[in-house]
mmCIF file of C-alpha atoms and ligand atoms in Angstrom:
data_model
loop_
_atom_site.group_PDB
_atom_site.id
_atom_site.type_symbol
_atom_site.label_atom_id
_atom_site.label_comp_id
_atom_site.label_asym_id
_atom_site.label_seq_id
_atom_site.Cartn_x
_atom_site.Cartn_y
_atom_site.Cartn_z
ATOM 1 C CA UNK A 567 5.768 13.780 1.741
ATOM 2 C CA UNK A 568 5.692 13.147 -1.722
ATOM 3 C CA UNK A 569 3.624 10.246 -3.398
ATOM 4 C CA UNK A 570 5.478 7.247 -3.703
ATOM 5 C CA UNK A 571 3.770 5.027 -6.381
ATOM 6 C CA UNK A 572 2.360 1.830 -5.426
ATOM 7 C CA UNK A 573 3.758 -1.846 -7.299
ATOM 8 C CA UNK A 574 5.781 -0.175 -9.353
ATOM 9 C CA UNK A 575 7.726 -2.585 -10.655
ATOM 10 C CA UNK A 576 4.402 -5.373 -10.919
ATOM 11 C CA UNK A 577 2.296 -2.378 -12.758
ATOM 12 C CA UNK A 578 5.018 -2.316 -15.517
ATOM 13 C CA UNK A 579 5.115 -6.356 -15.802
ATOM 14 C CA UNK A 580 1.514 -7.066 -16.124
ATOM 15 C CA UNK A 581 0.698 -3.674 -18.508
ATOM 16 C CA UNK A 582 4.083 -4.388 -19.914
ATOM 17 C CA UNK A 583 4.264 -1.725 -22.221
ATOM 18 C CA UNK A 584 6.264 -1.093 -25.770
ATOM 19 C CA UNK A 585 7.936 1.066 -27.385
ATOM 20 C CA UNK A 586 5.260 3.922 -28.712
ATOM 21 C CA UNK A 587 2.210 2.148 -27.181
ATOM 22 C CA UNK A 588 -0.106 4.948 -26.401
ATOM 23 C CA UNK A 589 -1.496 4.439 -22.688
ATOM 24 C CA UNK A 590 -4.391 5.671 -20.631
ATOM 25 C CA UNK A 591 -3.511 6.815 -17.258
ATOM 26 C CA UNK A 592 -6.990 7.296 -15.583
ATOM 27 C CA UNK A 593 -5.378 8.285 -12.148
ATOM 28 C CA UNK A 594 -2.405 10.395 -13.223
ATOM 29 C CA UNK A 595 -2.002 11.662 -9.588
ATOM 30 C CA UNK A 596 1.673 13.067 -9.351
ATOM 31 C CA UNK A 597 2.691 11.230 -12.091
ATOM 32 C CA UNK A 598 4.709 8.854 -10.998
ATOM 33 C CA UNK A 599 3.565 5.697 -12.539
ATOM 34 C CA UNK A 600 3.246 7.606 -15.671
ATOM 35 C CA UNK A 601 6.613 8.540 -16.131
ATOM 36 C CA UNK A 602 7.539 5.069 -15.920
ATOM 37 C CA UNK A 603 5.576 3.902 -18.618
ATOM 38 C CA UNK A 604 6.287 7.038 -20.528
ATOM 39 C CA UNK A 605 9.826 5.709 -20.197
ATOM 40 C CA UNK A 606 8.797 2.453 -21.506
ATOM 41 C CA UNK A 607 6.778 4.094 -24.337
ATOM 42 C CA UNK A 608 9.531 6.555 -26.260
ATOM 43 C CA UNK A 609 10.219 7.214 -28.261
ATOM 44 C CA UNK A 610 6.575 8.028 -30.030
ATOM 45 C CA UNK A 611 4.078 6.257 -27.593
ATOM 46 C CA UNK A 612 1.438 8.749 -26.311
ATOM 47 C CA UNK A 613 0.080 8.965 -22.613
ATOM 48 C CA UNK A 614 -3.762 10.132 -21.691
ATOM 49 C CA UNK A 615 -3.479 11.450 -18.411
ATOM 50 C CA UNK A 616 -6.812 12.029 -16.617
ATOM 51 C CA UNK A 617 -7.372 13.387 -12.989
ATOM 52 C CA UNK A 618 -10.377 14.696 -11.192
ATOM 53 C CA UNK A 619 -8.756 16.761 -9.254
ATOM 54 C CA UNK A 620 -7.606 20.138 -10.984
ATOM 55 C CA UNK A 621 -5.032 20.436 -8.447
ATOM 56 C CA UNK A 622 -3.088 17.153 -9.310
ATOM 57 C CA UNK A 623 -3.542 18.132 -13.165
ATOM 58 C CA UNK A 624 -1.304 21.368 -12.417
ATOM 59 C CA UNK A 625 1.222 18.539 -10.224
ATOM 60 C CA UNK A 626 1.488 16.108 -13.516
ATOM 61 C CA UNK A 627 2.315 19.056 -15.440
ATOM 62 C CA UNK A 628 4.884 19.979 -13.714
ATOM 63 C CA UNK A 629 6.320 16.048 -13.131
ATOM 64 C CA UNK A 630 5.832 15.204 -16.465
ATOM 65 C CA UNK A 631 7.320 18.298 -18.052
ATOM 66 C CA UNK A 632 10.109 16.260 -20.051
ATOM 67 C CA UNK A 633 7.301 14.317 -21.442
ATOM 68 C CA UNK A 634 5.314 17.359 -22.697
ATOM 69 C CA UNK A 635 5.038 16.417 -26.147
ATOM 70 C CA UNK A 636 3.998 12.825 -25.381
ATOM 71 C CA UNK A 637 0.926 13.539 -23.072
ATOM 72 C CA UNK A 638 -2.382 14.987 -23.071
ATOM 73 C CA UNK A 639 -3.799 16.046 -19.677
ATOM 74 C CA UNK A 640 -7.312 15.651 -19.060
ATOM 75 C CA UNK A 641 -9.169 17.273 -15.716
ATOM 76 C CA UNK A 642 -12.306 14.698 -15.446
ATOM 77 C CA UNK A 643 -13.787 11.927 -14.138
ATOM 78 C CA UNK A 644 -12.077 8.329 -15.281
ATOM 79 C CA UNK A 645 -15.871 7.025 -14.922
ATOM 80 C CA UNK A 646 -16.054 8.871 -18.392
ATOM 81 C CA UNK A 647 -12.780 7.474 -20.047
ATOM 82 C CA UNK A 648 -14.820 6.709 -23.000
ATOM 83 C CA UNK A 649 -15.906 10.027 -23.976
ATOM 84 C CA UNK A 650 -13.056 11.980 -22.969
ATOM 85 C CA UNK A 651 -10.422 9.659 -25.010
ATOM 86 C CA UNK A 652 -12.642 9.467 -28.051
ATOM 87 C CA UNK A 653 -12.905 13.816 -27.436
ATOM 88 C CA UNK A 654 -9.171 13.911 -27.826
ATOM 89 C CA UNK A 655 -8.930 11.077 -30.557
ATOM 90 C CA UNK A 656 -6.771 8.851 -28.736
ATOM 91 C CA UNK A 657 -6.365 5.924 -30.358
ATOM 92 C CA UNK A 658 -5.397 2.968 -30.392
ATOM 93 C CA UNK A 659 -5.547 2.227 -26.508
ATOM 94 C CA UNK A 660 -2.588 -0.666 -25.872
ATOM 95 C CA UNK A 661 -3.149 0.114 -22.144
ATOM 96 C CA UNK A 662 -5.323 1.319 -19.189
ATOM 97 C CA UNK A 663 -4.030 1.890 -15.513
ATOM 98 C CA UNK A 664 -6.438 2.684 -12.771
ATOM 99 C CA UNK A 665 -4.445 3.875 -9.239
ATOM 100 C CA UNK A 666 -7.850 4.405 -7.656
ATOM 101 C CA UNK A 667 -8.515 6.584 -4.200
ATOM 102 C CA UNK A 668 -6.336 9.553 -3.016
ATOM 103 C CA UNK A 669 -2.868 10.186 -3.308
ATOM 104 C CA UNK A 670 -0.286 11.313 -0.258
ATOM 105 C CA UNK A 671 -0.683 14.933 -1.837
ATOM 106 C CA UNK A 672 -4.775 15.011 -0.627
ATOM 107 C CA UNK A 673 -3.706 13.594 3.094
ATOM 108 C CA UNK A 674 -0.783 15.739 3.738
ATOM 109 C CA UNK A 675 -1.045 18.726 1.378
ATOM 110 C CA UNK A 676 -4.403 19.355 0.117
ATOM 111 C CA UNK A 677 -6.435 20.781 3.255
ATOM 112 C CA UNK A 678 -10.121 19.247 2.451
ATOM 113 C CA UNK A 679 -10.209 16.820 5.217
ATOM 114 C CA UNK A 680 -8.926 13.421 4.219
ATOM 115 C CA UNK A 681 -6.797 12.561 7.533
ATOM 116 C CA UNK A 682 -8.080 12.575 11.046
ATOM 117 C CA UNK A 683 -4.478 12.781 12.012
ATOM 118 C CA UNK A 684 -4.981 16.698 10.648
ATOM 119 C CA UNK A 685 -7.592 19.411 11.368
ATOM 120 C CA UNK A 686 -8.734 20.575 8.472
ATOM 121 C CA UNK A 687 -12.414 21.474 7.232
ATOM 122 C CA UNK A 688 -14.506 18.306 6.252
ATOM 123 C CA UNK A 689 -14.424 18.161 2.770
ATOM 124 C CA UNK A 690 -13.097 15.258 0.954
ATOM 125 C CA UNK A 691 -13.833 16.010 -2.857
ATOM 126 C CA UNK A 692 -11.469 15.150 -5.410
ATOM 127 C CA UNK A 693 -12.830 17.610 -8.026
ATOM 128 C CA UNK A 694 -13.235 20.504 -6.905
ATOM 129 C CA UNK A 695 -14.615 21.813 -10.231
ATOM 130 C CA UNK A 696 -18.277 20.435 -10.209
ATOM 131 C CA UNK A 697 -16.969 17.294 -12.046
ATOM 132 C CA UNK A 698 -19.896 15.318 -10.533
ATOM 133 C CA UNK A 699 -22.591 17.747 -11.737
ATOM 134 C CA UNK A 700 -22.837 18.012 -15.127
ATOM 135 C CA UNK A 701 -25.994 17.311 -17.230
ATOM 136 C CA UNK A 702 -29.061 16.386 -15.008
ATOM 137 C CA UNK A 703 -26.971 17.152 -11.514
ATOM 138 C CA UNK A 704 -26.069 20.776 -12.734
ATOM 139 C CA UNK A 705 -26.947 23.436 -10.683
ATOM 140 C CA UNK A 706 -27.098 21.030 -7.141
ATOM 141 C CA UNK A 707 -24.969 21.846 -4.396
ATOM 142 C CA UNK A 708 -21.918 19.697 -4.220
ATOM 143 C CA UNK A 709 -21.785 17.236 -1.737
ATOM 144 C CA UNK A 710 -19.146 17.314 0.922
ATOM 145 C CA UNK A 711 -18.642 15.248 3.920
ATOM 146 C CA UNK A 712 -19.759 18.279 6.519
ATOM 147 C CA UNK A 713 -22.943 18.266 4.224
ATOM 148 C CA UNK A 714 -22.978 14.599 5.001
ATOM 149 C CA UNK A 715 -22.798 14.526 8.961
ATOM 150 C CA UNK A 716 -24.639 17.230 9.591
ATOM 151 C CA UNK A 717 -27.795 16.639 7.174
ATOM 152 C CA UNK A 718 -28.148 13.123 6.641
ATOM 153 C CA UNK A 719 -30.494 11.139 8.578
ATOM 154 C CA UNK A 720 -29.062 9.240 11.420
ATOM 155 C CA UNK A 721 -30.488 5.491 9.658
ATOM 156 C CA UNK A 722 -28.570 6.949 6.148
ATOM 157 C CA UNK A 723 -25.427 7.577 7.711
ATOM 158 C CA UNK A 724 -26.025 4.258 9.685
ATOM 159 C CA UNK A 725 -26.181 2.618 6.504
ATOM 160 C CA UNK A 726 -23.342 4.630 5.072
ATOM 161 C CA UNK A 727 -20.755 3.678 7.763
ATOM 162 C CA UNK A 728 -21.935 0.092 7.481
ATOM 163 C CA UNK A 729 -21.976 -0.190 3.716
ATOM 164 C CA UNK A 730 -18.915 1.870 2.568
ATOM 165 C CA UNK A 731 -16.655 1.410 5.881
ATOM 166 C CA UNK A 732 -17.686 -2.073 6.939
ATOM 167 C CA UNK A 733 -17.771 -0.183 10.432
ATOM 168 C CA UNK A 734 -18.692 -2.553 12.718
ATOM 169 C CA UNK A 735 -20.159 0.534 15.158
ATOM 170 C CA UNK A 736 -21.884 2.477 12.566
ATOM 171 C CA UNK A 737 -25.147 2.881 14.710
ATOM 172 C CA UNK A 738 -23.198 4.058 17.435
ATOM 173 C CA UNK A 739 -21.467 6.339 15.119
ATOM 174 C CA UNK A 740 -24.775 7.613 13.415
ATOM 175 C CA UNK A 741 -26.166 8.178 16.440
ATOM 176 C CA UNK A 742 -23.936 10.256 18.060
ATOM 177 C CA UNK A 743 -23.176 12.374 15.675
ATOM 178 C CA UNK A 744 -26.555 13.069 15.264
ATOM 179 C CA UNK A 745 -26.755 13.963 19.004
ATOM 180 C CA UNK A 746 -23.706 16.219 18.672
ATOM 181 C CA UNK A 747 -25.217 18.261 15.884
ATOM 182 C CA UNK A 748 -27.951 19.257 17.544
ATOM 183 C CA UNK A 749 -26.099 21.406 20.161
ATOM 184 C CA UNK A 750 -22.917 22.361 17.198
ATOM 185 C CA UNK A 751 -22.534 21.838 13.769
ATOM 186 C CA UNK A 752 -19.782 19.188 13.008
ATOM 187 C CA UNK A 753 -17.353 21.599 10.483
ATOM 188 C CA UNK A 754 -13.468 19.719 11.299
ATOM 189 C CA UNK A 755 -12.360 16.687 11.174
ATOM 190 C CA UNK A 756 -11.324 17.039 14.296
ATOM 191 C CA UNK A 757 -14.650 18.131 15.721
ATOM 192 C CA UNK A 758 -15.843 14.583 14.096
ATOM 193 C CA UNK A 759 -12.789 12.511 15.420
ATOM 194 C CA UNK A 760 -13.871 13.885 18.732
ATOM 195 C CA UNK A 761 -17.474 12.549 18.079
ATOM 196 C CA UNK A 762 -16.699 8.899 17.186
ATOM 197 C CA UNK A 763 -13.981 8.511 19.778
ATOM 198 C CA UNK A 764 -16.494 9.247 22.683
ATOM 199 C CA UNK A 765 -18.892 6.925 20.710
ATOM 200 C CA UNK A 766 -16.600 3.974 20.189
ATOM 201 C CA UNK A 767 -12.971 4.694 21.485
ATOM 202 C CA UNK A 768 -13.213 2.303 23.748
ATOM 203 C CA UNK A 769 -14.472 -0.249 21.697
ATOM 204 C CA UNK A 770 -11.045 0.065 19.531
ATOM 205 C CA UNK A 771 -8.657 -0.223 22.401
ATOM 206 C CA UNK A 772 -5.903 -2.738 21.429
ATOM 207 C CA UNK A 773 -7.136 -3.031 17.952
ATOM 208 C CA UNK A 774 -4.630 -2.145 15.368
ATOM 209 C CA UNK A 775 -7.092 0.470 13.172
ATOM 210 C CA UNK A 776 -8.100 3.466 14.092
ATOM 211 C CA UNK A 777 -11.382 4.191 15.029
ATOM 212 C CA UNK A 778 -12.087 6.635 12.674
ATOM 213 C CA UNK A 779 -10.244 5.048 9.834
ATOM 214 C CA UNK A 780 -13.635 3.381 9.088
ATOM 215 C CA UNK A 781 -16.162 6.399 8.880
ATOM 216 C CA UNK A 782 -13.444 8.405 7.096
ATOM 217 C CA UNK A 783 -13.260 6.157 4.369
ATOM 218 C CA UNK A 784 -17.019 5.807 4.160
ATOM 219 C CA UNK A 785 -17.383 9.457 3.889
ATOM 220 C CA UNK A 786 -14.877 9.549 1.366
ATOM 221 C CA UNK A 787 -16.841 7.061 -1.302
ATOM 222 C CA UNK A 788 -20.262 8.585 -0.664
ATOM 223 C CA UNK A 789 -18.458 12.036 -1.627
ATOM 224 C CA UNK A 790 -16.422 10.857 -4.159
ATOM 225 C CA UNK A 791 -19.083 8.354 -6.148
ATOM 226 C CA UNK A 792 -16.162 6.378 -5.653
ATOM 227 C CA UNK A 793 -17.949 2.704 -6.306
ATOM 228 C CA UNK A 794 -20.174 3.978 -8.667
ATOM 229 C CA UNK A 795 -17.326 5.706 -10.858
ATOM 230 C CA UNK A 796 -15.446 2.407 -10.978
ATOM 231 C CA UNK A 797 -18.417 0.752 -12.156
ATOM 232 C CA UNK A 798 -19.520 2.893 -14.733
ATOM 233 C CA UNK A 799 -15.573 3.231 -16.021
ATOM 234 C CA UNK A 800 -14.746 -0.766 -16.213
ATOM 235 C CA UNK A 801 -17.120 -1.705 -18.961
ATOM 236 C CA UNK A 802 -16.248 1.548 -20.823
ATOM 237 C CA UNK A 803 -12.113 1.139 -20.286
ATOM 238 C CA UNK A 804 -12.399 -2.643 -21.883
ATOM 239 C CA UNK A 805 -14.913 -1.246 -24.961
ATOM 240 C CA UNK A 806 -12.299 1.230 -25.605
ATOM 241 C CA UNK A 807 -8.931 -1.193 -25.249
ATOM 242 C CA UNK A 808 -7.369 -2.141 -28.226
ATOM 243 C CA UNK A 809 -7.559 -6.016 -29.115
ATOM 244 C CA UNK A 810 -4.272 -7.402 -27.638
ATOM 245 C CA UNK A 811 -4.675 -4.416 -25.230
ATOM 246 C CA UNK A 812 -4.197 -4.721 -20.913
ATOM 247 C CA UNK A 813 -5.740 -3.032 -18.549
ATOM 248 C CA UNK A 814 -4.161 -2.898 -14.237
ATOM 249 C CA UNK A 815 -6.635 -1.681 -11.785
ATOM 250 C CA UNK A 816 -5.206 -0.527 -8.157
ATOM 251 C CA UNK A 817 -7.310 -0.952 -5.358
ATOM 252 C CA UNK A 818 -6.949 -0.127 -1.544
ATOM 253 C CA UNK A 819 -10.188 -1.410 -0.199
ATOM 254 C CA UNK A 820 -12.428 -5.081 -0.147
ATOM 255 C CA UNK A 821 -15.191 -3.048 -2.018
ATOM 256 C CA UNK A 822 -13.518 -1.475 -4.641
ATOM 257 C CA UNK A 823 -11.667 -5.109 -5.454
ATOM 258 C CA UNK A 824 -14.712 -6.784 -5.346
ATOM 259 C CA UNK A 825 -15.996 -4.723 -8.026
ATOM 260 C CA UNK A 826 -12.941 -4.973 -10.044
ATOM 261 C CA UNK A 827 -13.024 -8.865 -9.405
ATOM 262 C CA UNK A 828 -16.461 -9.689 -10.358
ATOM 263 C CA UNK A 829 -16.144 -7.619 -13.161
ATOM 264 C CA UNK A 830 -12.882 -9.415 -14.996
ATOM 265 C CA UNK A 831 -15.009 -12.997 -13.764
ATOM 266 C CA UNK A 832 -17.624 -12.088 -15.528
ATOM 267 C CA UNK A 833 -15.838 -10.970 -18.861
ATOM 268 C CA UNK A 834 -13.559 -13.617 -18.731
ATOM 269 C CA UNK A 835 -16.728 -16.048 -18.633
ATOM 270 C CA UNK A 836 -18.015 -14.331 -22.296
ATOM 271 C CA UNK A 837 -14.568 -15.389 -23.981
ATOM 272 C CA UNK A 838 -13.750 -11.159 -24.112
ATOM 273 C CA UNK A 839 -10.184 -11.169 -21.749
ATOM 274 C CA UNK A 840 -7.814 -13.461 -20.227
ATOM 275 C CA UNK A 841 -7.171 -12.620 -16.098
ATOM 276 C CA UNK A 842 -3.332 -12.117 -15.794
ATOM 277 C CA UNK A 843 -3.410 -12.549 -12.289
ATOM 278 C CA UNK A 844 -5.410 -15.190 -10.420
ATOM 279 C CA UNK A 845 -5.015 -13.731 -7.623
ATOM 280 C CA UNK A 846 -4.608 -9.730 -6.135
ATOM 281 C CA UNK A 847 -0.932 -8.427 -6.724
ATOM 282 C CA UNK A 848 -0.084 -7.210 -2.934
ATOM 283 C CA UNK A 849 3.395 -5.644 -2.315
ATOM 284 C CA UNK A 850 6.241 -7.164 -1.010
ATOM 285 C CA UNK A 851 7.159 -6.833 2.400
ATOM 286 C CA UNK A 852 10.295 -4.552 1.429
ATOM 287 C CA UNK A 853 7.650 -2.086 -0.192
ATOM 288 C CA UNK A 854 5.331 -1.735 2.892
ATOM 289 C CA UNK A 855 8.497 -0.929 4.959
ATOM 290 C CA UNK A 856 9.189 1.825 2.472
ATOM 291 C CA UNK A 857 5.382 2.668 1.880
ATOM 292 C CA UNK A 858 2.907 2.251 4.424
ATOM 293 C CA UNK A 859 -0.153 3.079 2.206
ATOM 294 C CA UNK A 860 1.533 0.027 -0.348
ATOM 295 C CA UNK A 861 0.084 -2.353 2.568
ATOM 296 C CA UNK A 862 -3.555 -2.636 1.281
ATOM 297 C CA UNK A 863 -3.016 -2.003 -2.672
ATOM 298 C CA UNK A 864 -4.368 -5.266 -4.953
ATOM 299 C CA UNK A 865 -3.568 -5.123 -8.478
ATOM 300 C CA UNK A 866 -5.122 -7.095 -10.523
ATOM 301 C CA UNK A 867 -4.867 -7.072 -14.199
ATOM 302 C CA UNK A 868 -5.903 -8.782 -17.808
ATOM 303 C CA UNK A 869 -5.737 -8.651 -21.769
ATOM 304 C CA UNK A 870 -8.145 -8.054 -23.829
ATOM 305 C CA UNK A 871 -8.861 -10.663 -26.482
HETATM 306 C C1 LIG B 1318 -3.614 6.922 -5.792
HETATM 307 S S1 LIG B 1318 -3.657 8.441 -6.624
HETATM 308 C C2 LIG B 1318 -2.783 8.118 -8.113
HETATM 309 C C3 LIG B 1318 -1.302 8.260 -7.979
HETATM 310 C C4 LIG B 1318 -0.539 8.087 -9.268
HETATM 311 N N1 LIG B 1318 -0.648 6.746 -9.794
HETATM 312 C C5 LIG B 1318 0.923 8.453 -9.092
HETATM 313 O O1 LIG B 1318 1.783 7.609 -9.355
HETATM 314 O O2 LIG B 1318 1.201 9.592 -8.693
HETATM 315 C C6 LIG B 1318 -5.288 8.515 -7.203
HETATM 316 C C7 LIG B 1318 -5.653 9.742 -8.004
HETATM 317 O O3 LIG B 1318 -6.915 9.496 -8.600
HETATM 318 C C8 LIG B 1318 -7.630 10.694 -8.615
HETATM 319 N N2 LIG B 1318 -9.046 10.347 -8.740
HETATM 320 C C9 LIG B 1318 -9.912 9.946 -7.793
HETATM 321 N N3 LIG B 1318 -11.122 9.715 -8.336
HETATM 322 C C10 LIG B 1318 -10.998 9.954 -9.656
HETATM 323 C C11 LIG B 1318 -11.899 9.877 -10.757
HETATM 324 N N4 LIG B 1318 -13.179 9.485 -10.610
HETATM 325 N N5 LIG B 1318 -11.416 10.189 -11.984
HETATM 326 C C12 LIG B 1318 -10.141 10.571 -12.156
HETATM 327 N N6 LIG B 1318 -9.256 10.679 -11.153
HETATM 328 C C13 LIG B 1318 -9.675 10.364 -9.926
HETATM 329 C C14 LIG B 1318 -7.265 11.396 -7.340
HETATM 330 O O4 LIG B 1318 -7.449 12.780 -7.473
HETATM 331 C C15 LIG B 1318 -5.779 11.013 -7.210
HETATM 332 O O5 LIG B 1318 -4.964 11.999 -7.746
#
């Protein structure tokens, strides 16, 4: 299925761009809120479209082809949006959208891993170009979430479960998958899903999450530097915004808008942005009919002073 973009219509009334307004799109995924506010930008404004994954780069291409002269395409990591918008001279920045996580495309086309609902190899990375390990990481082997189960201790992956999945069970969790590794690597995600629900199945009858939705997602951040990117990329997106300038983050999990929260507090404390929205954005009820994944997305969104 293809990506359906989350709060459309709330993305373009908080960023609420103008005509030739150049944009930063830190998340360009398939490029569907892009070409929205590429619409709102014509005739001249000027798009920055970043990805970490190579794959999704080659996607926008293709969706944004009637925008070709309007956008530069970037394959990196948003957490540098600083440096890779001042390496293309892009400037001056009236807007910054972060649509943070993984798109439809990485559950139901990309084969590393990110569904338990499919059995694919446990991999989970975005980039699969070494993005993470430039400078001092260079030359490390990339870290995967097979790496993950089957060489972390069982009190790290404890602690992993607990910190980046809030999983209630993550001892039980840690600990069997440590005991299944010992007789057979864990290489699927099936061969994990199999793990967990003999650990804690039971424990999630009549709940209405999954019982590996949890440990997925944990395994996803600790793969992805998914916290740490967002961050490292806040402080740098506001240095870079143009006076006047807004900036919409997306996110689909308590951690990620905690971060995002704390952050705009904090600024909005030293007199540097006004909060747009008091509270999250959440989709209307129509739009979770229409898009499951809408159900958990929180925009929030300000302008810079
Ligand atoms: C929710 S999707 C974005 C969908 C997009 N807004 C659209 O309308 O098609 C998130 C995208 O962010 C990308 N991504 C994840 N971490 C990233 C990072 N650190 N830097 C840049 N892109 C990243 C993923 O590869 C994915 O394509």
């Amino acid at each position: 299925m293809d990506h359906i973009p989350v709060l459309q219509h709330e993305v373009l009334q908080h960023l609420d761009p103008k005509p030739d307004e150049n944009i930063i799109d830190g998340t360009v995924g398939n490029g569907g809120h892009a070409s929205l506010l590429l619409e709102k930008t014509a005739p001249f404004g000027k798009l920055l479209a970043i990805d970490a994954d190579k794959q999704q780069i080659t996607n926008a291409r293709h969706a944004l082809e009637k925008y070709n002269e309007r956008i530069v395409l970037v394959n990196g990591s948003y957490a540098n949006i600083k440096e890779i918008a001042e390496r293309v001279r892009f400037k001056p920045i009236h807007g910054i959208l972060l649509d943070l996580g993984y798109s439809s495309w990485h559950v139901d086309q990309s084969g590393r891993g990110f569904s338990f609902s499919k059995n694919e190899p446990l991999d989970m990375r975005y980039g699969l170009a070494g993005l993470s390990l430039q400078g001092q990481d260079a030359g490390k082997v990339e870290l995967t979430a097979e790496r993950i189960v089957n060489e972390y201790k069982e009190k790290e992956l404890a602690h992993i479960f607990a910190e980046y999945g809030e999983e209630k069970f993550s001892k039980q969790i840690a600990r069997a998958i440590v005991g299944h590794r010992k007789v057979k690597k864990i290489s699927t995600t099936f061969d994990l899903v199999k793990v967990i629900e003999e650990a804690v199945g039971m424990k999630y009858r009549g709940q209405n999450i999954h019982y590996a939705t949890r440990t997925f997602q944990a395994l996803r951040i600790v793969v992805n530097g998914e916290l740490e990117n967002l961050e490292k990329a806040l402080p740098e997106a506001l240095e870079i915004l143009a006076s006047g300038g807004r900036m919409a983050i997306i996110s689909f999990h308590s951690l990620e808008d905690r971060i995002v929260k704390h952050f705009f507090q904090q600024k909005e404390k030293e007199g540097v942005i006004t909060i747009l929205t008091n509270k999250p954005v959440t989709a209307s009820d129509q739009e979770v009919i229409s898009n499951l994944r809408a159900r958990s997305a929180k925009l929030r969104a300000i302008q810079k002073i």
